[in-house]
Amino acid sequence: MFRTALRNVLAHKARLLMTVLAVMLGVAFVSGTLVFTDTLGNALRNQSAKSYDDVAVAVTTYADQRDEKTSGITAATLEKIQGLDGVSTATGRVSGFAGVADPDGRLIGNGWSNTGGNYFPGKNGKDSAYTFVDGTGPAAADRIALDKETAKKGEYKVGDRVRVATNGPVKEYVLSGVFTTEDGAVNAGGSLVLFDTEVAQKLYLKPGVFQDANVSAAPGASAEKLLADVKPLLPKDAEAKTGKALADQQAKDIEAGLSGLNGMLLAFAGIALFVGVFLIANTFTMLVAQRTKELALMRAVGASRRQVKRSVLLEAAVVGVIASVIGFAIGLGLAIGLRSAMGLFGGKIPAGPLIVSPTAVLAAFAVGVLITVLAAWLPARRAAKIPPVAAMSSVHATATVKSLVVRNSIGAVLTLLGGAAIVAGASKSGSSGRTVIAVGAFLTLVGVIVLIPLLSRPVIALVRPTLKRLFGVSGKLAAQNAVRNPRRTGATASALAIGLTLVTGISVLGVTLGQAVDRMTTDNIKADYMVTMASGGPLDESALTALRKADGVSAISPQQATSLEVKGEYHSASAVSPGDVQKLFTLPAVSGSLDALDKGEIAVDKKTAKSNGWKTGDTLRVKFDDEKKGELKVGAVFEGNEMLSPILVPKNVADAHGGMSFIREIWLKTDGGASDANEQALVKALGDNPAISIMDRQDIRDMFGGSVNLAMNIMYGLLAMALIIAVLGVVNTLAMSVFERQQEIGMLRAIGLDRGRVKRMIRLEAVVISLFGAVVGVVLGMFLGWAIGQTLSSEIPEYALVIPWDRIAVFLVLAGIVGVLASLWPARSAAKLNMLTAIKTE
């Protein structure tokens, strides 16, 4: 039977090509994902371990310049650690944000990973964490060193003057050296600036204090003993671990971080393979149907049902192995491509070999072979059940009424259960509702897939008169051919339906969320500009002072983070500028007036006021950030604004109790609105600081909506493979259908149907099947998009369902084009058939 199966595979190479392609693409995605994440994880783990090679004990504190409660590690403590037996060196570290400007004044790096630190030379005059390729470390207050990548991007050489921004005004430093580093921030596309230790301490903490310390051991010293000796010397807020323990923990964190990426990519690979199942099943169903007499003859000469079934499954296994081998090779290329692509987006994977683990190899081949065999199981079972006499007499076993009733009943039950689960999930909010929807979506998809053969007849019957009227005999024959074998049409359409369901659902959700974000910014903001730190950190008070003096500024207010404790419960608050905040944000008063902020009173949004039983005129006993108590009067209740905290406090009140202010953003309104001149005035007022971002209202919309658009584009890209496989399914179905109908096509040619009309008939059949699948997918996608959106509506105040009819129209047009393109080869093959030869074909 194995020889028979192998001979059949070799005899039907062209017909099995599409199946090979479908499995190959799915295996390539699976193997590429596993190899890429294994390679990335191994490189990051090696980098992490390398950074702790010389560290016996690592000490970490959470000391912060804005928090006087955390003490950090003093120079005296570091000296005590250095004096312990077994300690080779004790290195103090302090770090924070530092942005480097290129020669044009733009920030080098991506902001959040632009860091600065201290250069801590040991007894040999070198800092072991950095290897200098040019120059030396900074040894004076006006000197800095840059990592090699940043120096290259800025075209800086030793001796050049470099503008560097921290949380304060921009300063110029002389470049003393260029170094290489395995720092994770640099590998993520950021930059690293090294300052003299005293300068770094003043910038990021306070003189003579470090945030962290690394202790290296003398030869023969035990890291565990050093850890026990170091701990008693540390402040209460410090945490000490061995270098090995930290490296192991980082390895676990890296693995956990990559598991999400791995899971997402494998989920899309699973979708592609699920779509491929229909193509494979269709292929083997048609192959079995075309070989009915051959299989019957095998039965007649002694082959058992089990042997016939085994023969078909062996064919599937051979196809699966071939596809898996090719797919795995392509997957390796995909992994290499993904690794290179990360560099194009600013990320840098540490050097390391391509990791091809046994798990990746076994998973790829198991997936490829199992999916193919499972998809071929039902056709194999049908082949084994055909009676030899009936088969040899060309009496094809048709589905019995009982089998169709059972199939349609199961499909209806699954669809109803799935639809009910989706509606139930939509009535809930949050992740619990989305989990119910996911279960319902799976049941609904399976149910609709089971019902599609039943649905195909009435749906395609609706367009039959139009096809006949527009295309004559070709249109009529195309519609009849599309429903001649409902199971085959259903399986082909199902692949497209799954892809379009997901694409449509993502589109509905993405456009809805995008417009909600757009309305949120449009309706809630009156300001012309928002100013923030590129790092995402707080702005310095000096930036607010400078902007107040800028030309053309008519209103300005910070969005300064603070909090109030009322009756033991903490409430987030925004410190704002009274009088100006109303000009910058939409703040309709429910009761009272926002002018009360000028009197030192507070304003509370309606939701917070209602939940706490507060009303205008109430006096609240509060505890401020500095632990001092006082009383604040509620001067107004206003409609909530997503850009601000639920409680508004006058800035002077917050400053009197908040210590070091945390200014998230500064909002401004300028004379004449946003313009190049006004923006340049703001840039000039801030001293051309590359680390400060100035955004107009369009930039703000793009910032909030950009993540939605990016996520949609990634989803479209990942789902493209599933759609490609669905297209292959259409090509495969038509090609094999033409092969099956050679005699019929020959007869049509003989009675006058010319080659042009034959081509048109095949093309129209493909378009009808494609559009049928697309319509089913679009309807299901809109339903799912609505349901998932309902679970988000309570979290997004401006949420309102939007159906992107323009995109849906594009999807349907593309489905029609897919049908036309998929039919090119089968239509050409059908038109080229010799009518006499075709008529004689059995």
CSV table of C-alpha atoms in Angstrom, one decimal, residues 421-422 424-440 787-795:
chain,number,residue,atom,x,y,z
A,421,ALA,CA,-22.5,33.0,23.5
A,422,ILE,CA,-21.4,36.1,21.5
A,424,ALA,CA,-24.0,37.0,26.1
A,425,GLY,CA,-20.4,38.0,26.0
A,426,ALA,CA,-21.3,41.4,24.5
A,427,SER,CA,-23.5,42.1,27.5
A,428,LYS,CA,-20.5,41.8,29.8
A,429,SER,CA,-17.6,44.2,30.0
A,430,GLY,CA,-13.9,43.6,30.2
A,431,SER,CA,-11.8,40.4,29.5
A,432,SER,CA,-14.5,38.0,30.9
A,433,GLY,CA,-16.9,39.1,28.2
A,434,ARG,CA,-14.3,38.8,25.5
A,435,THR,CA,-13.4,35.3,26.6
A,436,VAL,CA,-17.1,34.3,26.2
A,437,ILE,CA,-17.1,35.9,22.8
A,438,ALA,CA,-14.0,34.0,21.7
A,439,VAL,CA,-15.7,30.7,22.6
A,440,GLY,CA,-18.9,31.8,20.8
A,787,ALA,CA,-19.7,42.2,20.1
A,788,ILE,CA,-16.1,42.9,21.1
A,789,GLY,CA,-16.7,46.6,20.9
A,790,GLN,CA,-19.5,46.3,23.4
A,791,THR,CA,-17.1,44.9,26.0
A,792,LEU,CA,-14.9,48.0,25.5
A,793,SER,CA,-17.6,50.6,25.5
A,794,SER,CA,-17.5,51.1,29.2
A,795,GLU,CA,-13.8,51.7,29.1
